[in-house]
Amino acid sequence: MPDVPKMRASRRPKLSAPGASRDSTEGRSPRLARRKYETRVRLLDAAFGLVAEKGMDGVTISEITEAADVGFGSFYNHFDSKEGIFAALVDWLFEEFADTLDQLAIGLSDPAEMIAVSVRHTLLRAIREPLWGQLLIREGLSRRALSRGLGQRLLRDTAIGISKERFMVADELMCVVSVIGTVLAGIAAELDLSTSSKRAVRARRVLRSRAEKFAENTAAIVLQAFGLKRHEAETIARRPLPAPPHNASS
């Protein structure tokens, strides 16, 4: 896997401060509530960038507060530990995006198309938002990721496909792990190519076309892992993508 480049200036997704809202601080003045909310978002945003660069184990609370321009002691007004802020961050990363994928799948009856849509949107978001993609690479096969959010949705959709005899796999869990590994490897390869290629300054339309083609090819490979024939897998992977729901992050 390529080294994670320094990408602090890259586009980041807009964080919505998981577990907190502007209206959640009853008994406080609107100004104080707003400041508390904004500080929490800054801490999460800083943690997001640092984790994408260094991994969770390599980040300290002092680095997070320094990057967020927040006093060290103020950190504990929002999170009880480093693990606490990371849990909130990963919850947002996997749960929020998994919810978006569920909305995209509304109206789809074919489990194969549901999987293809999820794979393509995941790859396209990772390419469009490199920091998000790097964090997904680092955490995608962790126990936390597999037990929640994206991992659980993939297990669920795989089970649906098997029950409908749409998928033919010998070992459900190992197939899911293999699929996740394929997607993560694809993201890593594409991000490395995008950051190292001298052609990365080409017209955005050309870059977008390449990314979409890459996402389609990866989805076709994934569907073949579920037992579909190559021609059918490629046909499904090339179907028009459902439009993201309004205000979705993908």
PDB file of C-alpha atoms in Angstrom:
ATOM      1  CA  MET A   1       0.000   0.000   0.000  1.00  0.00           C
ATOM      2  CA  PRO A   2       1.417   3.414  -0.903  1.00  0.00           C
ATOM      3  CA  ASP A   3       2.498   5.825   1.787  1.00  0.00           C
ATOM      4  CA  VAL A   4      -0.223   8.257   2.751  1.00  0.00           C
ATOM      5  CA  PRO A   5       0.592  11.634   1.228  1.00  0.00           C
ATOM      6  CA  LYS A   6       0.219  14.918   3.056  1.00  0.00           C
ATOM      7  CA  MET A   7      -3.173  16.129   1.938  1.00  0.00           C
ATOM      8  CA  ARG A   8      -4.266  18.708   4.465  1.00  0.00           C
ATOM      9  CA  ALA A   9      -5.292  21.011   1.645  1.00  0.00           C
ATOM     10  CA  SER A  10      -7.420  18.355  -0.066  1.00  0.00           C
ATOM     11  CA  ARG A  11     -11.150  18.648  -0.092  1.00  0.00           C
ATOM     12  CA  ARG A  12     -12.742  17.305   3.073  1.00  0.00           C
ATOM     13  CA  PRO A  13     -16.339  16.213   3.566  1.00  0.00           C
ATOM     14  CA  LYS A  14     -18.474  18.533   5.628  1.00  0.00           C
ATOM     15  CA  LEU A  15     -18.681  17.093   9.109  1.00  0.00           C
ATOM     16  CA  SER A  16     -21.983  17.294  10.951  1.00  0.00           C
ATOM     17  CA  ALA A  17     -20.581  16.623  14.419  1.00  0.00           C
ATOM     18  CA  PRO A  18     -21.945  13.128  15.146  1.00  0.00           C
ATOM     19  CA  GLY A  19     -23.784  12.931  18.412  1.00  0.00           C
ATOM     20  CA  ALA A  20     -24.179  16.671  18.731  1.00  0.00           C
ATOM     21  CA  SER A  21     -26.494  19.285  17.322  1.00  0.00           C
ATOM     22  CA  ARG A  22     -26.958  22.983  17.744  1.00  0.00           C
ATOM     23  CA  ASP A  23     -30.128  22.344  19.733  1.00  0.00           C
ATOM     24  CA  SER A  24     -28.742  19.674  22.065  1.00  0.00           C
ATOM     25  CA  THR A  25     -27.491  21.948  24.829  1.00  0.00           C
ATOM     26  CA  GLU A  26     -30.628  22.743  26.808  1.00  0.00           C
ATOM     27  CA  GLY A  27     -30.331  25.524  29.344  1.00  0.00           C
ATOM     28  CA  ARG A  28     -27.439  27.214  27.540  1.00  0.00           C
ATOM     29  CA  SER A  29     -27.489  30.501  25.701  1.00  0.00           C
ATOM     30  CA  PRO A  30     -27.716  30.219  21.896  1.00  0.00           C
ATOM     31  CA  ARG A  31     -24.264  31.782  21.575  1.00  0.00           C
ATOM     32  CA  LEU A  32     -22.665  29.320  24.011  1.00  0.00           C
ATOM     33  CA  ALA A  33     -24.405  26.387  22.371  1.00  0.00           C
ATOM     34  CA  ARG A  34     -23.197  27.515  18.958  1.00  0.00           C
ATOM     35  CA  ARG A  35     -19.616  27.919  20.158  1.00  0.00           C
ATOM     36  CA  LYS A  36     -19.674  24.470  21.756  1.00  0.00           C
ATOM     37  CA  TYR A  37     -20.995  22.923  18.559  1.00  0.00           C
ATOM     38  CA  GLU A  38     -18.412  24.698  16.401  1.00  0.00           C
ATOM     39  CA  THR A  39     -15.575  23.621  18.683  1.00  0.00           C
ATOM     40  CA  ARG A  40     -16.683  19.999  18.505  1.00  0.00           C
ATOM     41  CA  VAL A  41     -16.769  20.175  14.710  1.00  0.00           C
ATOM     42  CA  ARG A  42     -13.272  21.696  14.630  1.00  0.00           C
ATOM     43  CA  LEU A  43     -11.940  18.907  16.828  1.00  0.00           C
ATOM     44  CA  LEU A  44     -13.526  16.239  14.658  1.00  0.00           C
ATOM     45  CA  ASP A  45     -12.282  17.889  11.477  1.00  0.00           C
ATOM     46  CA  ALA A  46      -8.747  18.102  12.872  1.00  0.00           C
ATOM     47  CA  ALA A  47      -8.858  14.478  14.006  1.00  0.00           C
ATOM     48  CA  PHE A  48     -10.089  13.449  10.573  1.00  0.00           C
ATOM     49  CA  GLY A  49      -7.128  15.014   8.800  1.00  0.00           C
ATOM     50  CA  LEU A  50      -4.552  13.706  11.279  1.00  0.00           C
ATOM     51  CA  VAL A  51      -5.918  10.164  11.295  1.00  0.00           C
ATOM     52  CA  ALA A  52      -5.953  10.063   7.504  1.00  0.00           C
ATOM     53  CA  GLU A  53      -2.285  11.022   7.496  1.00  0.00           C
ATOM     54  CA  LYS A  54      -0.927   9.052  10.460  1.00  0.00           C
ATOM     55  CA  GLY A  55      -3.456   6.428  11.497  1.00  0.00           C
ATOM     56  CA  MET A  56      -5.314   6.396  14.807  1.00  0.00           C
ATOM     57  CA  ASP A  57      -2.431   5.026  16.844  1.00  0.00           C
ATOM     58  CA  GLY A  58      -0.110   7.761  15.631  1.00  0.00           C
ATOM     59  CA  VAL A  59      -2.237  10.731  16.709  1.00  0.00           C
ATOM     60  CA  THR A  60      -2.243  12.375  20.137  1.00  0.00           C
ATOM     61  CA  ILE A  61      -4.826  14.591  21.792  1.00  0.00           C
ATOM     62  CA  SER A  62      -2.371  17.497  21.836  1.00  0.00           C
ATOM     63  CA  GLU A  63      -1.925  17.195  18.067  1.00  0.00           C
ATOM     64  CA  ILE A  64      -5.682  17.250  17.602  1.00  0.00           C
ATOM     65  CA  THR A  65      -6.194  20.313  19.785  1.00  0.00           C
ATOM     66  CA  GLU A  66      -3.271  22.117  18.157  1.00  0.00           C
ATOM     67  CA  ALA A  67      -4.613  21.434  14.665  1.00  0.00           C
ATOM     68  CA  ALA A  68      -8.082  22.555  15.762  1.00  0.00           C
ATOM     69  CA  ASP A  69      -6.671  25.627  17.565  1.00  0.00           C
ATOM     70  CA  VAL A  70      -8.501  24.542  20.731  1.00  0.00           C
ATOM     71  CA  GLY A  71      -7.139  24.527  24.272  1.00  0.00           C
ATOM     72  CA  PHE A  72      -6.007  21.107  25.476  1.00  0.00           C
ATOM     73  CA  GLY A  73      -8.362  21.185  28.457  1.00  0.00           C
ATOM     74  CA  SER A  74     -11.320  22.101  26.269  1.00  0.00           C
ATOM     75  CA  PHE A  75     -11.002  18.750  24.509  1.00  0.00           C
ATOM     76  CA  TYR A  76     -12.546  17.028  27.536  1.00  0.00           C
ATOM     77  CA  ASN A  77     -15.648  19.189  27.333  1.00  0.00           C
ATOM     78  CA  HIS A  78     -16.494  17.222  24.203  1.00  0.00           C
ATOM     79  CA  PHE A  79     -14.804  13.809  24.425  1.00  0.00           C
ATOM     80  CA  ASP A  80     -13.642  11.727  27.366  1.00  0.00           C
ATOM     81  CA  SER A  81     -10.564  10.316  25.625  1.00  0.00           C
ATOM     82  CA  LYS A  82      -8.717   9.944  22.354  1.00  0.00           C
ATOM     83  CA  GLU A  83     -10.680   6.753  21.780  1.00  0.00           C
ATOM     84  CA  GLY A  84     -13.884   8.737  22.291  1.00  0.00           C
ATOM     85  CA  ILE A  85     -13.217  11.200  19.492  1.00  0.00           C
ATOM     86  CA  PHE A  86     -12.051   8.409  17.187  1.00  0.00           C
ATOM     87  CA  ALA A  87     -15.217   6.431  17.897  1.00  0.00           C
ATOM     88  CA  ALA A  88     -17.325   9.485  17.033  1.00  0.00           C
ATOM     89  CA  LEU A  89     -15.307  10.019  13.876  1.00  0.00           C
ATOM     90  CA  VAL A  90     -15.547   6.422  12.690  1.00  0.00           C
ATOM     91  CA  ASP A  91     -19.245   6.314  13.562  1.00  0.00           C
ATOM     92  CA  TRP A  92     -19.751   9.275  11.281  1.00  0.00           C
ATOM     93  CA  LEU A  93     -17.535   7.831   8.558  1.00  0.00           C
ATOM     94  CA  PHE A  94     -19.235   4.453   8.335  1.00  0.00           C
ATOM     95  CA  GLU A  95     -22.763   5.091   9.579  1.00  0.00           C
ATOM     96  CA  GLU A  96     -23.497   8.319   7.730  1.00  0.00           C
ATOM     97  CA  PHE A  97     -22.211   7.032   4.414  1.00  0.00           C
ATOM     98  CA  ALA A  98     -23.865   3.639   4.881  1.00  0.00           C
ATOM     99  CA  ASP A  99     -27.172   5.431   5.440  1.00  0.00           C
ATOM    100  CA  THR A 100     -26.574   7.306   2.180  1.00  0.00           C
ATOM    101  CA  LEU A 101     -26.024   4.020   0.351  1.00  0.00           C
ATOM    102  CA  ASP A 102     -29.265   2.647   1.796  1.00  0.00           C
ATOM    103  CA  GLN A 103     -31.109   5.652   0.385  1.00  0.00           C
ATOM    104  CA  LEU A 104     -29.491   5.119  -2.996  1.00  0.00           C
ATOM    105  CA  ALA A 105     -30.655   1.506  -3.023  1.00  0.00           C
ATOM    106  CA  ILE A 106     -34.318   2.372  -2.472  1.00  0.00           C
ATOM    107  CA  GLY A 107     -36.254   1.024  -5.428  1.00  0.00           C
ATOM    108  CA  LEU A 108     -33.596  -1.523  -6.422  1.00  0.00           C
ATOM    109  CA  SER A 109     -34.777  -5.117  -6.223  1.00  0.00           C
ATOM    110  CA  ASP A 110     -31.695  -6.884  -7.593  1.00  0.00           C
ATOM    111  CA  PRO A 111     -29.081  -7.561  -4.867  1.00  0.00           C
ATOM    112  CA  ALA A 112     -26.379  -7.506  -7.557  1.00  0.00           C
ATOM    113  CA  GLU A 113     -27.303  -3.975  -8.577  1.00  0.00           C
ATOM    114  CA  MET A 114     -27.436  -2.907  -4.923  1.00  0.00           C
ATOM    115  CA  ILE A 115     -23.870  -4.148  -4.450  1.00  0.00           C
ATOM    116  CA  ALA A 116     -22.701  -2.521  -7.687  1.00  0.00           C
ATOM    117  CA  VAL A 117     -24.201   0.850  -6.741  1.00  0.00           C
ATOM    118  CA  SER A 118     -22.587   0.724  -3.294  1.00  0.00           C
ATOM    119  CA  VAL A 119     -19.160  -0.169  -4.688  1.00  0.00           C
ATOM    120  CA  ARG A 120     -19.261   2.518  -7.355  1.00  0.00           C
ATOM    121  CA  HIS A 121     -20.387   5.295  -5.032  1.00  0.00           C
ATOM    122  CA  THR A 122     -17.791   4.289  -2.448  1.00  0.00           C
ATOM    123  CA  LEU A 123     -14.974   4.425  -5.006  1.00  0.00           C
ATOM    124  CA  LEU A 124     -16.162   7.689  -6.526  1.00  0.00           C
ATOM    125  CA  ARG A 125     -16.397   9.387  -3.151  1.00  0.00           C
ATOM    126  CA  ALA A 126     -12.960   8.142  -2.125  1.00  0.00           C
ATOM    127  CA  ILE A 127     -11.441   9.481  -5.345  1.00  0.00           C
ATOM    128  CA  ARG A 128     -13.288  12.776  -5.048  1.00  0.00           C
ATOM    129  CA  GLU A 129     -12.413  13.202  -1.343  1.00  0.00           C
ATOM    130  CA  PRO A 130      -8.900  11.749  -0.849  1.00  0.00           C
ATOM    131  CA  LEU A 131      -8.815  12.242   2.937  1.00  0.00           C
ATOM    132  CA  TRP A 132     -12.030  10.259   3.266  1.00  0.00           C
ATOM    133  CA  GLY A 133     -10.578   7.578   1.015  1.00  0.00           C
ATOM    134  CA  GLN A 134      -7.358   7.332   3.034  1.00  0.00           C
ATOM    135  CA  LEU A 135      -9.234   6.896   6.288  1.00  0.00           C
ATOM    136  CA  LEU A 136     -11.454   4.263   4.709  1.00  0.00           C
ATOM    137  CA  ILE A 137      -8.330   2.389   3.557  1.00  0.00           C
ATOM    138  CA  ARG A 138      -6.895   2.432   7.088  1.00  0.00           C
ATOM    139  CA  GLU A 139     -10.100   1.368   8.851  1.00  0.00           C
ATOM    140  CA  GLY A 140     -11.960  -0.628   6.213  1.00  0.00           C
ATOM    141  CA  LEU A 141     -10.969  -4.067   7.495  1.00  0.00           C
ATOM    142  CA  SER A 142     -10.918  -3.219  11.195  1.00  0.00           C
ATOM    143  CA  ARG A 143     -13.224  -5.048  13.596  1.00  0.00           C
ATOM    144  CA  ARG A 144     -15.120  -1.803  14.186  1.00  0.00           C
ATOM    145  CA  ALA A 145     -15.732  -1.304  10.474  1.00  0.00           C
ATOM    146  CA  LEU A 146     -16.851  -4.878   9.903  1.00  0.00           C
ATOM    147  CA  SER A 147     -19.245  -4.848  12.843  1.00  0.00           C
ATOM    148  CA  ARG A 148     -20.982  -1.591  11.940  1.00  0.00           C
ATOM    149  CA  GLY A 149     -21.963   0.658   9.072  1.00  0.00           C
ATOM    150  CA  LEU A 150     -20.581  -0.349   5.695  1.00  0.00           C
ATOM    151  CA  GLY A 151     -19.465  -3.800   6.810  1.00  0.00           C
ATOM    152  CA  GLN A 152     -22.867  -4.730   8.215  1.00  0.00           C
ATOM    153  CA  ARG A 153     -24.670  -3.407   5.130  1.00  0.00           C
ATOM    154  CA  LEU A 154     -22.458  -5.484   2.871  1.00  0.00           C
ATOM    155  CA  LEU A 155     -23.052  -8.582   4.988  1.00  0.00           C
ATOM    156  CA  ARG A 156     -26.787  -7.882   4.909  1.00  0.00           C
ATOM    157  CA  ASP A 157     -26.911  -7.393   1.125  1.00  0.00           C
ATOM    158  CA  THR A 158     -24.773 -10.491   0.601  1.00  0.00           C
ATOM    159  CA  ALA A 159     -27.154 -12.559   2.726  1.00  0.00           C
ATOM    160  CA  ILE A 160     -30.110 -11.220   0.714  1.00  0.00           C
ATOM    161  CA  GLY A 161     -28.408 -12.189  -2.536  1.00  0.00           C
ATOM    162  CA  ILE A 162     -27.651 -15.679  -1.236  1.00  0.00           C
ATOM    163  CA  SER A 163     -31.205 -16.188   0.035  1.00  0.00           C
ATOM    164  CA  LYS A 164     -32.562 -15.228  -3.390  1.00  0.00           C
ATOM    165  CA  GLU A 165     -30.032 -17.561  -5.032  1.00  0.00           C
ATOM    166  CA  ARG A 166     -28.606 -14.548  -6.845  1.00  0.00           C
ATOM    167  CA  PHE A 167     -25.157 -15.056  -5.366  1.00  0.00           C
ATOM    168  CA  MET A 168     -23.243 -18.312  -5.260  1.00  0.00           C
ATOM    169  CA  VAL A 169     -20.484 -18.205  -2.651  1.00  0.00           C
ATOM    170  CA  ALA A 170     -18.865 -20.931  -0.594  1.00  0.00           C
ATOM    171  CA  ASP A 171     -18.142 -18.802   2.480  1.00  0.00           C
ATOM    172  CA  GLU A 172     -20.220 -15.679   3.075  1.00  0.00           C
ATOM    173  CA  LEU A 173     -17.876 -13.923   5.505  1.00  0.00           C
ATOM    174  CA  MET A 174     -14.713 -14.633   3.531  1.00  0.00           C
ATOM    175  CA  CYS A 175     -16.400 -13.429   0.356  1.00  0.00           C
ATOM    176  CA  VAL A 176     -17.345 -10.148   2.059  1.00  0.00           C
ATOM    177  CA  VAL A 177     -13.808  -9.697   3.392  1.00  0.00           C
ATOM    178  CA  SER A 178     -12.435 -10.388  -0.081  1.00  0.00           C
ATOM    179  CA  VAL A 179     -14.813  -7.859  -1.633  1.00  0.00           C
ATOM    180  CA  ILE A 180     -13.860  -5.182   0.907  1.00  0.00           C
ATOM    181  CA  GLY A 181     -10.197  -5.889   0.229  1.00  0.00           C
ATOM    182  CA  THR A 182     -10.761  -5.503  -3.511  1.00  0.00           C
ATOM    183  CA  VAL A 183     -12.487  -2.151  -3.040  1.00  0.00           C
ATOM    184  CA  LEU A 184      -9.833  -0.850  -0.641  1.00  0.00           C
ATOM    185  CA  ALA A 185      -7.023  -1.955  -2.955  1.00  0.00           C
ATOM    186  CA  GLY A 186      -8.764  -0.211  -5.824  1.00  0.00           C
ATOM    187  CA  ILE A 187      -9.066   3.003  -3.825  1.00  0.00           C
ATOM    188  CA  ALA A 188      -5.405   2.841  -2.803  1.00  0.00           C
ATOM    189  CA  ALA A 189      -4.253   2.296  -6.384  1.00  0.00           C
ATOM    190  CA  GLU A 190      -6.402   5.066  -7.791  1.00  0.00           C
ATOM    191  CA  LEU A 191      -5.420   7.587  -5.124  1.00  0.00           C
ATOM    192  CA  ASP A 192      -1.749   6.786  -5.663  1.00  0.00           C
ATOM    193  CA  LEU A 193      -2.150   7.239  -9.418  1.00  0.00           C
ATOM    194  CA  SER A 194      -4.051  10.504  -8.985  1.00  0.00           C
ATOM    195  CA  THR A 195      -1.487  12.056  -6.644  1.00  0.00           C
ATOM    196  CA  SER A 196       1.610  10.923  -8.555  1.00  0.00           C
ATOM    197  CA  SER A 197       0.531  11.326 -12.167  1.00  0.00           C
ATOM    198  CA  LYS A 198       1.674  14.393 -14.076  1.00  0.00           C
ATOM    199  CA  ARG A 199      -1.593  14.198 -15.928  1.00  0.00           C
ATOM    200  CA  ALA A 200      -3.559  14.957 -12.757  1.00  0.00           C
ATOM    201  CA  VAL A 201      -4.011  18.515 -13.995  1.00  0.00           C
ATOM    202  CA  ARG A 202      -6.054  17.439 -16.994  1.00  0.00           C
ATOM    203  CA  ALA A 203      -9.611  18.633 -17.548  1.00  0.00           C
ATOM    204  CA  ARG A 204     -11.963  17.576 -14.769  1.00  0.00           C
ATOM    205  CA  ARG A 205     -14.314  15.956 -17.243  1.00  0.00           C
ATOM    206  CA  VAL A 206     -11.572  13.556 -18.360  1.00  0.00           C
ATOM    207  CA  LEU A 207     -10.613  12.719 -14.769  1.00  0.00           C
ATOM    208  CA  ARG A 208     -14.224  12.126 -13.835  1.00  0.00           C
ATOM    209  CA  SER A 209     -14.712   9.837 -16.821  1.00  0.00           C
ATOM    210  CA  ARG A 210     -11.674   7.773 -15.826  1.00  0.00           C
ATOM    211  CA  ALA A 211     -12.864   7.497 -12.229  1.00  0.00           C
ATOM    212  CA  GLU A 212     -16.326   6.404 -13.300  1.00  0.00           C
ATOM    213  CA  LYS A 213     -14.885   3.765 -15.628  1.00  0.00           C
ATOM    214  CA  PHE A 214     -12.597   2.510 -12.868  1.00  0.00           C
ATOM    215  CA  ALA A 215     -15.555   2.284 -10.464  1.00  0.00           C
ATOM    216  CA  GLU A 216     -17.569   0.324 -13.016  1.00  0.00           C
ATOM    217  CA  ASN A 217     -14.725  -2.127 -13.631  1.00  0.00           C
ATOM    218  CA  THR A 218     -14.228  -2.677  -9.902  1.00  0.00           C
ATOM    219  CA  ALA A 219     -17.942  -3.263  -9.387  1.00  0.00           C
ATOM    220  CA  ALA A 220     -17.925  -5.841 -12.197  1.00  0.00           C
ATOM    221  CA  ILE A 221     -15.021  -7.687 -10.566  1.00  0.00           C
ATOM    222  CA  VAL A 222     -16.855  -7.669  -7.230  1.00  0.00           C
ATOM    223  CA  LEU A 223     -20.024  -9.105  -8.802  1.00  0.00           C
ATOM    224  CA  GLN A 224     -17.994 -11.890 -10.398  1.00  0.00           C
ATOM    225  CA  ALA A 225     -16.707 -12.733  -6.911  1.00  0.00           C
ATOM    226  CA  PHE A 226     -20.348 -13.255  -5.946  1.00  0.00           C
ATOM    227  CA  GLY A 227     -20.737 -15.788  -8.745  1.00  0.00           C
ATOM    228  CA  LEU A 228     -22.146 -13.729 -11.614  1.00  0.00           C
ATOM    229  CA  LYS A 229     -20.926 -14.358 -15.153  1.00  0.00           C
ATOM    230  CA  ARG A 230     -18.583 -11.729 -16.536  1.00  0.00           C
ATOM    231  CA  HIS A 231     -20.946 -10.358 -19.190  1.00  0.00           C
ATOM    232  CA  GLU A 232     -23.846  -9.976 -16.751  1.00  0.00           C
ATOM    233  CA  ALA A 233     -21.596  -8.453 -14.095  1.00  0.00           C
ATOM    234  CA  GLU A 234     -20.282  -5.853 -16.545  1.00  0.00           C
ATOM    235  CA  THR A 235     -23.784  -5.031 -17.774  1.00  0.00           C
ATOM    236  CA  ILE A 236     -25.057  -4.423 -14.239  1.00  0.00           C
ATOM    237  CA  ALA A 237     -21.970  -2.420 -13.283  1.00  0.00           C
ATOM    238  CA  ARG A 238     -22.544  -0.041 -16.210  1.00  0.00           C
ATOM    239  CA  ARG A 239     -26.154   0.781 -15.449  1.00  0.00           C
ATOM    240  CA  PRO A 240     -26.875   4.463 -14.697  1.00  0.00           C
ATOM    241  CA  LEU A 241     -26.232   5.310 -11.051  1.00  0.00           C
ATOM    242  CA  PRO A 242     -29.148   6.478  -8.912  1.00  0.00           C
ATOM    243  CA  ALA A 243     -28.780  10.141  -8.034  1.00  0.00           C
ATOM    244  CA  PRO A 244     -27.460  10.791  -4.490  1.00  0.00           C
ATOM    245  CA  PRO A 245     -30.135  11.955  -2.038  1.00  0.00           C
ATOM    246  CA  HIS A 246     -30.310  15.673  -1.406  1.00  0.00           C
ATOM    247  CA  ASN A 247     -27.504  16.920   0.898  1.00  0.00           C
ATOM    248  CA  ALA A 248     -25.803  13.498   0.858  1.00  0.00           C
ATOM    249  CA  SER A 249     -22.025  13.362   1.279  1.00  0.00           C
ATOM    250  CA  SER A 250     -21.368  10.870  -1.513  1.00  0.00           C
TER     251      SER A 250
END
